[in-house]
Tab-separated table of C-alpha atoms and ligand atoms in Angstrom:
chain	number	residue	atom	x	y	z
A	289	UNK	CA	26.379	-43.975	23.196
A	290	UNK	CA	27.990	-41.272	21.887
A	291	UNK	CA	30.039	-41.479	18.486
A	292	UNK	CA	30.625	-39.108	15.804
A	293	UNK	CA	33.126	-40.863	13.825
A	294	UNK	CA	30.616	-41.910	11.368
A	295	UNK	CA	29.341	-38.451	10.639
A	296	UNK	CA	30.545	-37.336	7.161
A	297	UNK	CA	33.088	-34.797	7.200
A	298	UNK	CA	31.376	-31.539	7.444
A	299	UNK	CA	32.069	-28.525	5.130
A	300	UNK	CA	33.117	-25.237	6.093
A	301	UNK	CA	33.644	-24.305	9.521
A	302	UNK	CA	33.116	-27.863	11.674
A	303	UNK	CA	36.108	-29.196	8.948
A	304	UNK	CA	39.100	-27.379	10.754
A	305	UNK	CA	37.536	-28.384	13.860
A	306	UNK	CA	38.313	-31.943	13.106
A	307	UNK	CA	42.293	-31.684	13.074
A	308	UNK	CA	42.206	-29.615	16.367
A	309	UNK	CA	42.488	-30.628	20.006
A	310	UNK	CA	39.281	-30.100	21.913
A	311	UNK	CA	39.087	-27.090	24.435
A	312	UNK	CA	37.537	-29.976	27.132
A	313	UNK	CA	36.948	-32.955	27.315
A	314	UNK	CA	33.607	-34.700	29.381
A	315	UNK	CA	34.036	-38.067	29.969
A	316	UNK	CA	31.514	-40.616	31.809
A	317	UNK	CA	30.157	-37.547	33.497
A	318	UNK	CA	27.398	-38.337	36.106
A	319	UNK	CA	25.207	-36.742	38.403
A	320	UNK	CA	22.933	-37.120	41.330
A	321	UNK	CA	20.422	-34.818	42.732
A	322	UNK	CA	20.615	-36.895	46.417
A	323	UNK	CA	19.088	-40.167	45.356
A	324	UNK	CA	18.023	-38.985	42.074
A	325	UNK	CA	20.040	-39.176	38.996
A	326	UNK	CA	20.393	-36.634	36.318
A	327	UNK	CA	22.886	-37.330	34.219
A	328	UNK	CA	24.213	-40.784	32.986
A	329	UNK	CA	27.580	-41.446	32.148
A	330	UNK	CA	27.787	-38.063	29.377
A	331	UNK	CA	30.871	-37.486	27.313
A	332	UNK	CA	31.544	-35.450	24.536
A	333	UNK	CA	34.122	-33.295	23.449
A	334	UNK	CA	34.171	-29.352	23.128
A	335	UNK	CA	36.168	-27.707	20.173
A	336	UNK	CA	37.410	-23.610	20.104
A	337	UNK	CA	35.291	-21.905	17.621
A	338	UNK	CA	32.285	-23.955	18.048
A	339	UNK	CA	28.404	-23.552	18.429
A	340	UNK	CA	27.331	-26.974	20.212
A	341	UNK	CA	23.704	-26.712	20.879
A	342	UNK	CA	22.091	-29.096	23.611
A	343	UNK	CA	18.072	-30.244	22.406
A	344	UNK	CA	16.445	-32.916	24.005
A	345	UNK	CA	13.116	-33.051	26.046
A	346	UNK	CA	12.965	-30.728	29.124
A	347	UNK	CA	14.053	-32.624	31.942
A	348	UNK	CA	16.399	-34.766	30.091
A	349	UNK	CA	19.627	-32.624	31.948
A	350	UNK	CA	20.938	-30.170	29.485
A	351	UNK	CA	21.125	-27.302	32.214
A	352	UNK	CA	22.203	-29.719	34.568
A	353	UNK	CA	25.368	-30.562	31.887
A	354	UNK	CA	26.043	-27.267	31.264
A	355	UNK	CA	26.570	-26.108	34.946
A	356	UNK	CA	28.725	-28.565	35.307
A	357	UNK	CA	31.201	-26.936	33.193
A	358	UNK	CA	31.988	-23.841	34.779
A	359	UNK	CA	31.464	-25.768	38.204
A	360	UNK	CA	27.854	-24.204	38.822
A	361	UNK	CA	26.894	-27.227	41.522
A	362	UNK	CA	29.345	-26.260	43.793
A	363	UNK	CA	26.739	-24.637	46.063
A	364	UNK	CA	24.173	-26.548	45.340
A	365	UNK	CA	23.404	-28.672	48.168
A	366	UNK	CA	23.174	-32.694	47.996
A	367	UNK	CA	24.814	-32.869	44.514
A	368	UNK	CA	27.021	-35.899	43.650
A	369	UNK	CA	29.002	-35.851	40.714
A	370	UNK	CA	31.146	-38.487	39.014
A	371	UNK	CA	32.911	-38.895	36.113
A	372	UNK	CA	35.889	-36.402	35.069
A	373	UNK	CA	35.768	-32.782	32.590
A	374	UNK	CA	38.958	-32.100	31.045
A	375	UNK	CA	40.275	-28.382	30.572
A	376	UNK	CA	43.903	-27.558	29.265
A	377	UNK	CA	45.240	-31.361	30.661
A	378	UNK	CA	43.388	-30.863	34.137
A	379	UNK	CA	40.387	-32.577	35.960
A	380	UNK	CA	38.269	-29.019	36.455
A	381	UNK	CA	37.389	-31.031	40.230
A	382	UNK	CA	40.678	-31.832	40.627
A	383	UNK	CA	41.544	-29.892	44.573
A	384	UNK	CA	44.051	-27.996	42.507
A	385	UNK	CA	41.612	-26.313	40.827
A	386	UNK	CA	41.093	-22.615	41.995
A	387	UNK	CA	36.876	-22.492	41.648
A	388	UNK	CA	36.866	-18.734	41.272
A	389	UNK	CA	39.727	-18.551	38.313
A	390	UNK	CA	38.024	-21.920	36.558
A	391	UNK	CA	34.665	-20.378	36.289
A	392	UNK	CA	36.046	-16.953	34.874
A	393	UNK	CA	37.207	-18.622	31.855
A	394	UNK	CA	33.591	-19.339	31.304
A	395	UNK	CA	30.818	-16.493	30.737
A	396	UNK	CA	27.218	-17.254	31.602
A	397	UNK	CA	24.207	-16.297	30.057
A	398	UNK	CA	20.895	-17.263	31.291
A	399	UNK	CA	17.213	-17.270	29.961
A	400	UNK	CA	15.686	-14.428	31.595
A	401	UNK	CA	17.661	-11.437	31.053
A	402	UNK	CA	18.786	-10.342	33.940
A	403	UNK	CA	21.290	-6.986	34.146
A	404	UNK	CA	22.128	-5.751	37.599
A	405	UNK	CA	20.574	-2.410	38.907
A	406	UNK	CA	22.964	-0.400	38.101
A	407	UNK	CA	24.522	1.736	35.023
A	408	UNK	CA	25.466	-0.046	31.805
A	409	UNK	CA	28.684	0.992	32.519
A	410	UNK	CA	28.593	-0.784	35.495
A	411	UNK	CA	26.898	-3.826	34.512
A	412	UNK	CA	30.062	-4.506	32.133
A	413	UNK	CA	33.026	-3.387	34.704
A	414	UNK	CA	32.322	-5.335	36.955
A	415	UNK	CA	33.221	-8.212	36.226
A	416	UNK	CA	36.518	-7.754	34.924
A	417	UNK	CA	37.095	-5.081	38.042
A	418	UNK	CA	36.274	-7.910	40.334
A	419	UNK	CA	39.135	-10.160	39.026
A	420	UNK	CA	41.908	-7.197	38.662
A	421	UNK	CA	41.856	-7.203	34.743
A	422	UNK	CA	42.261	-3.804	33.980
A	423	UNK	CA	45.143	-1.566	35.219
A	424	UNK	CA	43.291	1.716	35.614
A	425	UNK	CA	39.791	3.975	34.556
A	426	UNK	CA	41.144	4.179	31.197
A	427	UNK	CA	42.012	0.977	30.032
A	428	UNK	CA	38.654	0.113	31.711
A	429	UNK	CA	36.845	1.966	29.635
A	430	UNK	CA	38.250	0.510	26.216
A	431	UNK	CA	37.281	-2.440	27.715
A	432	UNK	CA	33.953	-1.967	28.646
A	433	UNK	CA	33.191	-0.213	24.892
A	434	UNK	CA	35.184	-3.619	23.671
A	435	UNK	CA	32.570	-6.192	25.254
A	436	UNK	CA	29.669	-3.484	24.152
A	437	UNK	CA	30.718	-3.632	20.349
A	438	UNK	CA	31.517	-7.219	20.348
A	439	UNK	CA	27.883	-7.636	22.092
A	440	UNK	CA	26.601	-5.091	19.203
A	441	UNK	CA	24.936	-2.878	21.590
A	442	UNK	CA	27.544	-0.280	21.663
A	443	UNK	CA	25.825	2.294	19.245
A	444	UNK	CA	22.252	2.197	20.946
A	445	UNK	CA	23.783	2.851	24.328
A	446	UNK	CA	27.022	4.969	23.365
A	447	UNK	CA	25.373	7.531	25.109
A	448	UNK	CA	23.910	6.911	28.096
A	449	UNK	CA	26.501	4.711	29.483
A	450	UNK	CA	26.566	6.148	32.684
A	451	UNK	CA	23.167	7.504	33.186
A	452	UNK	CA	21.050	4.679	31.809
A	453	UNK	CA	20.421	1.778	34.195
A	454	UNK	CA	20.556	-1.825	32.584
A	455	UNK	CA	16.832	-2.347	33.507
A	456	UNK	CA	15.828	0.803	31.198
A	457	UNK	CA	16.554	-1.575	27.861
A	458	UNK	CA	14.570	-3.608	26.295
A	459	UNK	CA	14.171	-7.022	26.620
A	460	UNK	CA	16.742	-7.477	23.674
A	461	UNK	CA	18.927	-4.876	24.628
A	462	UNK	CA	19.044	-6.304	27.998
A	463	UNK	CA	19.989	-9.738	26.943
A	464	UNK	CA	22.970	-8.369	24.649
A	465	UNK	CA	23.883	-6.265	27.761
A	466	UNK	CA	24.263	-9.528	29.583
A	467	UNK	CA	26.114	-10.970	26.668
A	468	UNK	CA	28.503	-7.849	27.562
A	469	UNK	CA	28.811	-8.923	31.214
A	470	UNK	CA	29.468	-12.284	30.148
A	471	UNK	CA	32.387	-11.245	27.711
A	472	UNK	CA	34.068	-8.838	30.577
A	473	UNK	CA	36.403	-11.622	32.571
A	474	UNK	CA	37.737	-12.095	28.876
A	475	UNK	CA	36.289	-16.226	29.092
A	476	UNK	CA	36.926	-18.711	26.928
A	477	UNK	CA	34.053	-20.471	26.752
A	478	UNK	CA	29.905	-19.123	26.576
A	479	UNK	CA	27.448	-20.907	28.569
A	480	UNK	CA	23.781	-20.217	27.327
A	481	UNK	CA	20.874	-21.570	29.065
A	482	UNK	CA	18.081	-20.589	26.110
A	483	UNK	CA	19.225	-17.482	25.924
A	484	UNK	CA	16.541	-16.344	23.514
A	485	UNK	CA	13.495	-17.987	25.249
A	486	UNK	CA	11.894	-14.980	26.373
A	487	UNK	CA	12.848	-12.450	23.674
A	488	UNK	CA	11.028	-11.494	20.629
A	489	UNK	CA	12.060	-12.700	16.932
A	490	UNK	CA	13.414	-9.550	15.696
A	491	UNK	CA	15.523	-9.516	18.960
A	492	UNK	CA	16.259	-13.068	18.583
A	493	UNK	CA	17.935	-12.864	14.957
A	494	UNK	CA	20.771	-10.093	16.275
A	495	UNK	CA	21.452	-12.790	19.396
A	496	UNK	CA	21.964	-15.581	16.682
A	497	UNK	CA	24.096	-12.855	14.378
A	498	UNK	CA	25.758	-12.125	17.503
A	499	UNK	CA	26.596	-15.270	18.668
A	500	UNK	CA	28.022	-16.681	15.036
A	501	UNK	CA	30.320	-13.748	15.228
A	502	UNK	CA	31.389	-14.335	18.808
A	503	UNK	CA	32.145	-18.204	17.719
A	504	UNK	CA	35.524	-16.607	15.929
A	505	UNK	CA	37.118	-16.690	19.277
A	506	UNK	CA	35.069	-18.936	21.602
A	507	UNK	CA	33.301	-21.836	21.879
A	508	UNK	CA	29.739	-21.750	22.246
A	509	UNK	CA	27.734	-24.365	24.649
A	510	UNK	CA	23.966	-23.128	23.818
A	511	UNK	CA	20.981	-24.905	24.852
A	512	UNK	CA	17.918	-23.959	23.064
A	513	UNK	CA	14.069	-25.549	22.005
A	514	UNK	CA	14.035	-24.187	18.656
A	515	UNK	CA	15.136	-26.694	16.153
A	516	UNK	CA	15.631	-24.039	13.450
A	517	UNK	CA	17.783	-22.122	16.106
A	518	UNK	CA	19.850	-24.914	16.572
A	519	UNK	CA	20.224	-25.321	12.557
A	520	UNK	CA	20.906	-21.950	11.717
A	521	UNK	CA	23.705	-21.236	14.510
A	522	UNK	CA	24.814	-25.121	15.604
A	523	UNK	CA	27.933	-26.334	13.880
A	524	UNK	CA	26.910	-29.721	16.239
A	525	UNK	CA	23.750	-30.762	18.301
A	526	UNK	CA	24.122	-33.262	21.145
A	527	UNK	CA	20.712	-34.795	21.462
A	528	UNK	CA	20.038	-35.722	25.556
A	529	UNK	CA	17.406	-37.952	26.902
A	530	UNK	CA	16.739	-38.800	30.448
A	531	UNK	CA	19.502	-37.958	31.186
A	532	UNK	CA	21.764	-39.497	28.309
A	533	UNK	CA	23.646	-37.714	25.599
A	534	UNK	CA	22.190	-40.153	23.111
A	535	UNK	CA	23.821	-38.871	19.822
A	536	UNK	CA	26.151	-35.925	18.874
A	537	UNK	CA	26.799	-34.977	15.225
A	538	UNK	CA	27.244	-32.465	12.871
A	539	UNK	CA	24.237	-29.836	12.501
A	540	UNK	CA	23.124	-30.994	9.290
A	541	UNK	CA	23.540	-34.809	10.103
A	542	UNK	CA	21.665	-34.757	13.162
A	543	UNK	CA	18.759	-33.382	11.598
A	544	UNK	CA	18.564	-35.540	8.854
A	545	UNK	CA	20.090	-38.857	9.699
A	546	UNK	CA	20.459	-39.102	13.300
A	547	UNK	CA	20.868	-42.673	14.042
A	548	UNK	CA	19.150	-42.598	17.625
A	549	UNK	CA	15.380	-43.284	17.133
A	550	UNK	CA	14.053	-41.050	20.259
A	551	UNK	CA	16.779	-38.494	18.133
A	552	UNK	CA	14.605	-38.574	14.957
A	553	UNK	CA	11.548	-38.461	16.615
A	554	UNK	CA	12.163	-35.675	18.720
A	555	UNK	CA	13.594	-33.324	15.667
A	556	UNK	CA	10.769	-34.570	13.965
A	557	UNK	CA	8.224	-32.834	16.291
A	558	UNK	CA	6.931	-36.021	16.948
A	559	UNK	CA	7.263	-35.490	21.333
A	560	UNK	CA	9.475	-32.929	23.342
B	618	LIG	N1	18.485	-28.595	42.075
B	618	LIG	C1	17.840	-29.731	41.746
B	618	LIG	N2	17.487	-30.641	42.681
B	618	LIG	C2	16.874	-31.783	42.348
B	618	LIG	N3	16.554	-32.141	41.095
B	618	LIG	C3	16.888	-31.291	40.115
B	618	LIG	C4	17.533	-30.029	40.379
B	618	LIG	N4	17.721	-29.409	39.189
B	618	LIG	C5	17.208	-30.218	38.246
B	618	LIG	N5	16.710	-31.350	38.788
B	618	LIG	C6	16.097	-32.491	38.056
B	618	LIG	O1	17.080	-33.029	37.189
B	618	LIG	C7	16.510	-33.381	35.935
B	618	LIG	C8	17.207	-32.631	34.819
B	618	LIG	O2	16.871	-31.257	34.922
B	618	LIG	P1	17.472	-30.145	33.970
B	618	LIG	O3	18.936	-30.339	33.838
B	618	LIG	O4	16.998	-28.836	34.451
B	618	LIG	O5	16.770	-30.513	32.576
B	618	LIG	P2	16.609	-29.659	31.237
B	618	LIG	O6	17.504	-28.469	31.321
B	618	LIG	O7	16.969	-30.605	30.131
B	618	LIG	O8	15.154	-29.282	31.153
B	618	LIG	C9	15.020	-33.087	36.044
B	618	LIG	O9	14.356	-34.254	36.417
B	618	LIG	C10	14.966	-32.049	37.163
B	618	LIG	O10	13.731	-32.103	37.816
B	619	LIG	MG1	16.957	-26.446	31.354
């Protein structure tokens, strides 16, 4: 099971981490796809300013996990889920819960880039349009050059804002674009599902600059296949397998003393 309390105290960033309340809280999460089981009993905490990468096998649930934080399963059909996910001192499937309000304090990012077709301008309104964020056109449009700069992609589109679709980018472009979608409901938290799995390395390096800057005022769930990803950006790595969060630790720990054997092995390159 999960337990971090023997991991050395980090350095740097992960240190102030340590003294702070987490942001949520998963505890003995479970889930079943009808009969078949995809998560087992999964609990870990979340911390503000944090890059927690999910590696494991594919298969082994870390997109199912991650959906279940901003409530993704609702729709899904046939899904069971047990176990409770803690967010500012409330169960996030508690019947309190307003789904639409939880899962805008969450921004999503997915593999594929994939921008509406419609203006860059648009592509970044509209979310914080559809939840009444902005007062009027103007404040609007300091927002939507906000999310651009904090996405870095507002001096290659500056100029086209209106006239450019989001599907005239490139791949990159279009993946930072959706990073500035993501950032418009103003959410707490980033949800990536291998965000950089279909972009090139040159576009890959300004999504991990990108994403180390955004950590200064979000945490970061990011799931990603690239080991040296998950070292260069992870402040921790929660190892799953079948289904199990076998071991979460600091970065540098986890790659060079996890304590879970299938752990080792898989960071090793020796399966996955
Ligand atoms: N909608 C679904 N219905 C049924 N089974 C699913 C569904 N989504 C995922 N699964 C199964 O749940 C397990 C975990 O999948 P997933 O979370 O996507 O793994 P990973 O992201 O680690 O590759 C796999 O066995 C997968 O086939
Ligand atoms: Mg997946």
């Amino acid at each position: 099971m999960f337990d971090d309390t023997y991991a050395p105290k980090p350095a740097g960033h992960t240190a102030s981490l340590r003294n702070a309340q987490p942001f949520l809280s998963v505890r003995n999460l479970t889930l079943h796809y009808g009969e078949k089981q995809a998560l087992r009993d999964v609990s870990f905490d979340l911390y503000d300013q944090e890059i927690l990468a999910f590696i494991g096998p594919s298969g082994c649930g870390k997109s199912t996990a991650l959906k279940c934080l901003n409530r993704m399963h609702d729709e899904t059909h046939g899904v069971r889920i047990d176990g409770q996910i803690i967010m500012h001192g409330q169960d996030i499937n508690s019947p309190d819960i307003d789904p639409p309000v939880h899962r805008r304090r969450f921004g999503w990012v997915a593999q594929k880039p994939n921008p509406f077709a419609a203006s860059i301008y648009e592509n970044v309104a509209y979310g914080a349009r559809i939840h009444g964020l902005m007062r009027n056109r103007k404040e609007m449009a300091a927002h939507v050059e906000h999310c651009l700069r904090r996405a870095h992609l507002w001096e290659e589109v500056k100029d086209h804002l209106h006239k450019k679709s989001g599907h005239d980018l490139s791949g990159g472009q279009q993946q930072r674009l959706c990073i500035a979608r993501a950032l418009s409901t103003k959410p707490e938290i980033l949800l990536m599902d291998e965000p950089t799995g279909s972009i090139d390395p040159v576009a890959t390096a300004k999504i991990e600059e990108l994403l180390l800057s955004l950590r200064d005022d979000h945490a970061v769930v990011i799931i990603t296949h690239s080991m040296m990803q998950a070292k260069r950006i992870a402040d921790r790595v929660a190892y799953f397998h079948l289904g199990e969060l076998r071991e979460l630790a600091p970065t540098e720990f986890l790659f060079s003393a996890a304590q879970d054997a299938d752990a080792r092995a898989f960071v090793a390159g020796r399966f996955g």
